[in-house]
Coordinates of C-alpha atoms and ligand atoms in Angstrom, one line a residue:
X1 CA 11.4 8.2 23.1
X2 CA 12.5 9.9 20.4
X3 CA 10.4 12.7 19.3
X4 CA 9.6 11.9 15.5
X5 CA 11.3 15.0 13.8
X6 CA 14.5 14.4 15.0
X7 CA 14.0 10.8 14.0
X8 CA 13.0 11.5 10.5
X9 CA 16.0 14.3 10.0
X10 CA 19.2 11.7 11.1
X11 CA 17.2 9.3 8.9
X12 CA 16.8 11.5 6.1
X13 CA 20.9 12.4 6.6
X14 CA 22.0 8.8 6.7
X15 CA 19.6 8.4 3.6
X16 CA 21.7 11.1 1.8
X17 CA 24.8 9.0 2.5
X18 CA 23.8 6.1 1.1
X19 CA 22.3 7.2 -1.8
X20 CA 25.4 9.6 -2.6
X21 CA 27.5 6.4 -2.9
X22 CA 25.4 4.6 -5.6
X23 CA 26.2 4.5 -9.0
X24 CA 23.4 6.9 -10.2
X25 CA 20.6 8.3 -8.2
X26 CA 17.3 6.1 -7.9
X27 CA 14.8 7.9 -10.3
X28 CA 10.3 8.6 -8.8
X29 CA 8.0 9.1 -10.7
X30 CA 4.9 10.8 -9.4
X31 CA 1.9 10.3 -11.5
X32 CA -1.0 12.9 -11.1
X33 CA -4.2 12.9 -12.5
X34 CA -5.9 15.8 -10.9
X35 CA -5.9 19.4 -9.8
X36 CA -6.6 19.0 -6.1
X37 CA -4.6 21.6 -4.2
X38 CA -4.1 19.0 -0.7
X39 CA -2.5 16.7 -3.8
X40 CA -0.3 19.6 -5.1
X41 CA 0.8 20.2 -2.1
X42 CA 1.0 16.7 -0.7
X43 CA 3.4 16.0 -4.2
X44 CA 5.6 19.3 -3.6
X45 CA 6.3 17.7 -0.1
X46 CA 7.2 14.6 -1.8
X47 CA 9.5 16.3 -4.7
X48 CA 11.5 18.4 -2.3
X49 CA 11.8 15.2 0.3
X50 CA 13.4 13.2 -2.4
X51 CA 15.9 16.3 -3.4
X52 CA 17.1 16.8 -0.5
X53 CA 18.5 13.2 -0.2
X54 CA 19.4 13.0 -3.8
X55 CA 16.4 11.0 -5.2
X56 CA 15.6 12.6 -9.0
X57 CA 11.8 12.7 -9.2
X58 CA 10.0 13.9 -11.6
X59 CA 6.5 14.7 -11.9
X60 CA 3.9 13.4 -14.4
X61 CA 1.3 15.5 -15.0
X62 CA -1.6 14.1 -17.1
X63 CA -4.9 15.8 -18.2
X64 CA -8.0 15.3 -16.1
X65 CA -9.7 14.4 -19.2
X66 CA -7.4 11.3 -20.1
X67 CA -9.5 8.1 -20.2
X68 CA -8.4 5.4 -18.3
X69 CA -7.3 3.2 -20.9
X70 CA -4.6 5.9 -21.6
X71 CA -3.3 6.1 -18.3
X72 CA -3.5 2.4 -18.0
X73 CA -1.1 2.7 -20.8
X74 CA 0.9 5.3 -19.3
X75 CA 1.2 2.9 -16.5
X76 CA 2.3 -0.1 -18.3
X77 CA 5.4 2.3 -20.1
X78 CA 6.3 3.1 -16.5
X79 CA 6.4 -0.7 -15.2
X80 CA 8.4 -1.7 -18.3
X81 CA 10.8 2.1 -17.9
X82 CA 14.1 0.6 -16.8
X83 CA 15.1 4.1 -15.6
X84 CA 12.5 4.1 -13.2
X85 CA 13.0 2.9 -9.6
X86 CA 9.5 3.4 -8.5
X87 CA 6.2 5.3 -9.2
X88 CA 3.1 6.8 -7.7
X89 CA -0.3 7.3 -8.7
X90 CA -1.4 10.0 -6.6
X91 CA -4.7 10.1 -5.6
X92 CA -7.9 11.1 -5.8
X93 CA -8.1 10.5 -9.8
X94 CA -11.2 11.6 -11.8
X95 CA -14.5 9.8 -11.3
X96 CA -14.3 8.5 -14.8
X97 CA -11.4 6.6 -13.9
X98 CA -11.2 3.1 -11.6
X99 CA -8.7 3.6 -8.5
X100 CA -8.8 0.0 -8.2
X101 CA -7.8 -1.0 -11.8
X102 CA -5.3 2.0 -11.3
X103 CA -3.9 0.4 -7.8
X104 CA -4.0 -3.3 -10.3
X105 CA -1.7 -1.6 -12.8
X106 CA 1.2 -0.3 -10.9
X107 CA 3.6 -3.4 -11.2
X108 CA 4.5 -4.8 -7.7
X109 CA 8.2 -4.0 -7.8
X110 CA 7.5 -0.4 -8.8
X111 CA 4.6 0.2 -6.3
X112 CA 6.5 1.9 -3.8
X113 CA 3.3 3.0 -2.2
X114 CA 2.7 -0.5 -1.2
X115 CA -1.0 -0.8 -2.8
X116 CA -1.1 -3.8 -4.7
X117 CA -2.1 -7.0 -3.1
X118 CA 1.5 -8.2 -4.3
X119 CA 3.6 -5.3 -4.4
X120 CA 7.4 -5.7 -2.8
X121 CA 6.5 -2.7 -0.4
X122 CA 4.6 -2.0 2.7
X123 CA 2.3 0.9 2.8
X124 CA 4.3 4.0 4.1
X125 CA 2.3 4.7 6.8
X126 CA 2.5 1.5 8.5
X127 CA 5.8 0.8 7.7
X128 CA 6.9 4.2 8.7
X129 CA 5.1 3.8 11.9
X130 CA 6.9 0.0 12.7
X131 CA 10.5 1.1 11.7
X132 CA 10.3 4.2 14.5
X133 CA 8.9 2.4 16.7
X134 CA 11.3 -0.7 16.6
X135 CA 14.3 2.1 16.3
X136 CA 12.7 3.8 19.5
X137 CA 13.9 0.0 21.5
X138 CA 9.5 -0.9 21.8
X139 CA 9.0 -4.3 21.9
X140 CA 6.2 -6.1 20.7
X141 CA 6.4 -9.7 21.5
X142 CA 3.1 -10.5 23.5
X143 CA 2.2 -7.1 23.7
X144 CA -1.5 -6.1 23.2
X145 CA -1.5 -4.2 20.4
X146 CA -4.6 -2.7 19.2
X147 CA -5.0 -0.9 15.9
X148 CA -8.3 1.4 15.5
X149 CA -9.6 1.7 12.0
X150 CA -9.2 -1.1 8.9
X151 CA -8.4 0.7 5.9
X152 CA -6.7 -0.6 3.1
X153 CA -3.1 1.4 3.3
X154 CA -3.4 2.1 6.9
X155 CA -5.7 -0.2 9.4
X156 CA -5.1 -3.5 8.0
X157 CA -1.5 -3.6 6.6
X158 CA -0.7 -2.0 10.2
X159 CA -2.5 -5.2 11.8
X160 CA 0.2 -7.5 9.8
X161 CA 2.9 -5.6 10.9
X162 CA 2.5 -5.7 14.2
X163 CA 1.5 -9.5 14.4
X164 CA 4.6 -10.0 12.2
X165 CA 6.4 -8.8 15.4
X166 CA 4.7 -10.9 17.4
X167 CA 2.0 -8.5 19.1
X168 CA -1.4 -9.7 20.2
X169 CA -3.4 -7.6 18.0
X170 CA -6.9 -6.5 18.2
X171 CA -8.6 -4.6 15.2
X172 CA -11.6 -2.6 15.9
X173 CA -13.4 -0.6 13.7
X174 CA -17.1 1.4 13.4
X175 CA -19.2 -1.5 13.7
X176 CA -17.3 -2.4 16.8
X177 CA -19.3 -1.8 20.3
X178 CA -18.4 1.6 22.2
X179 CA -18.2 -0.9 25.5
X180 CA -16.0 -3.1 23.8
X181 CA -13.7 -0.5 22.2
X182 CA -13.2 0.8 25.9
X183 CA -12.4 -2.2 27.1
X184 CA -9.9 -2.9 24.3
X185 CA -8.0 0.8 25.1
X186 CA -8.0 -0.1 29.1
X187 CA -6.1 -3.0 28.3
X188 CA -3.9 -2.0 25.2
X189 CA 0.2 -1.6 25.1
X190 CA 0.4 -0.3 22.5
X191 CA -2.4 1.5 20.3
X192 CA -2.7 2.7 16.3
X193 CA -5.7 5.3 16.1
X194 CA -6.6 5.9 12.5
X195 CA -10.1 6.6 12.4
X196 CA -10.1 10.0 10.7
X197 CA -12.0 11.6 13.5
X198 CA -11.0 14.7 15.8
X199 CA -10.1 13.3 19.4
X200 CA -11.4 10.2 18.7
X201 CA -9.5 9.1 21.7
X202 CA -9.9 11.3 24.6
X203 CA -9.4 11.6 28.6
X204 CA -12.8 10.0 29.1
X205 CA -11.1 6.3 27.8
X206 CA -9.1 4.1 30.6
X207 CA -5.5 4.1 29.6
X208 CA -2.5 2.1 30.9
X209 CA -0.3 4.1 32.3
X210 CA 2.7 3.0 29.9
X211 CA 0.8 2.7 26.6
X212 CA 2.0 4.3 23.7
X213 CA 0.0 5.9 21.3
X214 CA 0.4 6.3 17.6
X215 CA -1.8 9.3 16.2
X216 CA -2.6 8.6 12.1
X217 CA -5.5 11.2 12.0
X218 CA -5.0 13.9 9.9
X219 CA -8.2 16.1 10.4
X220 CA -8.2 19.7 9.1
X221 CA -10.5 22.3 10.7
X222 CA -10.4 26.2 9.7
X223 CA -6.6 25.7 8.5
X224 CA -5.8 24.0 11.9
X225 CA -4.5 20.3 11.7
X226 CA -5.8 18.1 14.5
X227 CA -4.9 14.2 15.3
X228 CA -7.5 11.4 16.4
X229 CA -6.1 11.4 19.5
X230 CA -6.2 14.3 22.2
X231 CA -3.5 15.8 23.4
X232 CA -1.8 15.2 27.0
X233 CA -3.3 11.7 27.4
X234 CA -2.1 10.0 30.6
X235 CA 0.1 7.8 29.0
X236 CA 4.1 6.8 28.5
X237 CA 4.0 8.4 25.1
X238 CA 1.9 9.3 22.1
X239 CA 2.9 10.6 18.8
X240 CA 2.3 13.9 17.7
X241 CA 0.0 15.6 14.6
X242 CA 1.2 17.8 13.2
X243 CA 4.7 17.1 12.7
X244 CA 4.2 12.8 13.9
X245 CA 3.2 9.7 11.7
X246 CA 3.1 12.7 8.4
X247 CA 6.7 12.5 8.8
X248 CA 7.0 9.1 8.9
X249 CA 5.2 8.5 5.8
X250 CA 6.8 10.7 3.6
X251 CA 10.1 9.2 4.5
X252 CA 9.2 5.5 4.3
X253 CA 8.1 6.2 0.8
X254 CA 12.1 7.6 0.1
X255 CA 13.1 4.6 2.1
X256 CA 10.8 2.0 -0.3
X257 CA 12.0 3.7 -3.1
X258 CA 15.7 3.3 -2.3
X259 CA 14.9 -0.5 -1.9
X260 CA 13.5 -0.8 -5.2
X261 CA 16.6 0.4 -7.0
X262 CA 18.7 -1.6 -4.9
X263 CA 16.1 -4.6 -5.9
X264 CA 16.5 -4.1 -9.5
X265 CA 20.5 -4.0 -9.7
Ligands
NAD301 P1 -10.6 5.4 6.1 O1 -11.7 6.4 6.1 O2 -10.3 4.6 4.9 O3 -10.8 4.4 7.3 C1 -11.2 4.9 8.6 C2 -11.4 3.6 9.5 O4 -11.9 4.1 10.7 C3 -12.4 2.7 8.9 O5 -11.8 1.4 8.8 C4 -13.6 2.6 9.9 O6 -14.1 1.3 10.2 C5 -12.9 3.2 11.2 N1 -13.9 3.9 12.0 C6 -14.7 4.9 11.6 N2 -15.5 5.3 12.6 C7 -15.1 4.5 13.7 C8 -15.6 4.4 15.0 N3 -16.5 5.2 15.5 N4 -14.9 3.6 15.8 C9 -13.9 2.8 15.4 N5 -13.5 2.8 14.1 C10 -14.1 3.7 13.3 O7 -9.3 6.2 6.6 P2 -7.7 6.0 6.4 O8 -7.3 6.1 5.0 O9 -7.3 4.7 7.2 O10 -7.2 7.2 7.3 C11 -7.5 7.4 8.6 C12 -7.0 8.7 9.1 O11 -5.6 8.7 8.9 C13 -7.5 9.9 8.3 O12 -7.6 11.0 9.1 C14 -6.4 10.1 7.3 O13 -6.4 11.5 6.8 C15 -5.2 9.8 8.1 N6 -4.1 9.3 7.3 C16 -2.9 9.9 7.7 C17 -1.7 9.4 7.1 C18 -0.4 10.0 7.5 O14 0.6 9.9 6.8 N7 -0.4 10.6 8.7 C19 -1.8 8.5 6.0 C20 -3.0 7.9 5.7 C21 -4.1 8.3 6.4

């Protein structure tokens, strides 16, 4: 298999092309709402991914002390913005302020983060994770497939996917049994850890011997940056953190947004 990197740069160039044909470059918005540094840096990431294949994004940067209402409003302007391809809400936002009304608002053919029930897009991360994987030649038809975790933007949309492609899919999560989980690894193809948890999986689990293993966790310990899964596991393949499903994610969102200007021509 490919590793990821290399994946996400001939991506990212092939992006470049296509956008440098079109008649004007598809236009981001990033909408902030806070003064979190992982979200500064998290949106820097984001602004100097889209410039470097010709995306013009633009942050907004709104006062912690706006009441929801007004960035409800802010919100609507951007749905009904023709100029705009897409827009994010990053988050957290303030504790006076809804997420969920916030995730409501975003239109569905702006939400390029895939959040709303209805929006156009897949969640990034997922997505992200499906395209490299289906590039990479895996198949999933009748392939167990399990996917730890069931969050809203990772665990669950991840479960569609993958049944989409015809996988047998298992979704476990923390109220599943530790017997069970075990049993569920032994006898997985393919598995999606996002738990949130350092070395959630480990050597002590039963693996197939040609399993794959796609590593979501992000888990940050005195400036060092580990996945949910060990390293080295005895397996066919497993993604890496840092520099794996990050990746990914950051380019499915220039990928979404891409789509959603070709959608509104
Ligand atoms: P979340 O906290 O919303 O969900 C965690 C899930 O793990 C829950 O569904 C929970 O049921 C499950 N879980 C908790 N303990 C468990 C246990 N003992 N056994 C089985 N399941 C258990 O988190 P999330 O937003 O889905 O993110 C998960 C991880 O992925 C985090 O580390 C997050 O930082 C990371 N993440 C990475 C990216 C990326 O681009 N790489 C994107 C999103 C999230």
């Amino acid at each position: 298999m490919q590793q990821i990197r290399q994946y996400v740069e001939t991506r990212k160039e092939q992006l470049k092309a296509q956008i440098a044909k079109l008649e004007r470059a598809p236009f981001l918005v990033i909408v902030q709402v806070n003064d979190d540094e992982a979200s500064n840096t998290y949106i820097r990431g984001k602004l100097a991914d889209a410039a470097e294949v010709g995306i013009n994004a633009e942050l907004l940067k709104l006062p912690t002390t706006i009441s929801e209402g007004e960035l409800l409003d802010e919100i609507t302007a951007l749905n009904h913005d023709n100029s705009v391809d897409g827009f994010i809400v990053q988050m957290p936002l303030p504790k006076h302020i809804s997420e969920e009304k916030v995730k409501q608002a975003v239109g569905p053919s702006k939400d390029v983060d895939g959040f709303h029930p209805m929006s156009l897009f897949n969640p990034c991360t997922p997505l992200g994770v499906m395209n490299y994987l289906t590039e990479q030649g895996v198949s999933f038809e009748g392939k167990n497939a399990l996917v730890i975790g069931r969050s809203n933007i990772v665990g669950k949309p991840m479960a569609k996917l993958l049944l989409q492609a015809n996988a047998n899919v298992t979704v476990v999560h923390s109220r599943t049994k530790e017997k069970d989980l075990r049993n569920y690894v032994k006898n997985a193809d393919i598995i999606v850890v996002a738990v949130g948890i350092k070395h959630f999986l480990n050597k002590t689990f039963t693996y197939k011997k040609e399993a794959i293993v796609v590593d979501v966790g992000i888990n940050r310990q005195a400036g060092i940056t580990y996945g949910d899964a060990e390293s080295d596991l005895p397996i066919y393949f497993q993604t890496p953190v840092p520099g794996g499903v990050g990746l990914l994610t950051r380019l499915t969102l220039l990928e979404n947004l891409l789509e959603g200007y070709n959608n509104g021509i």
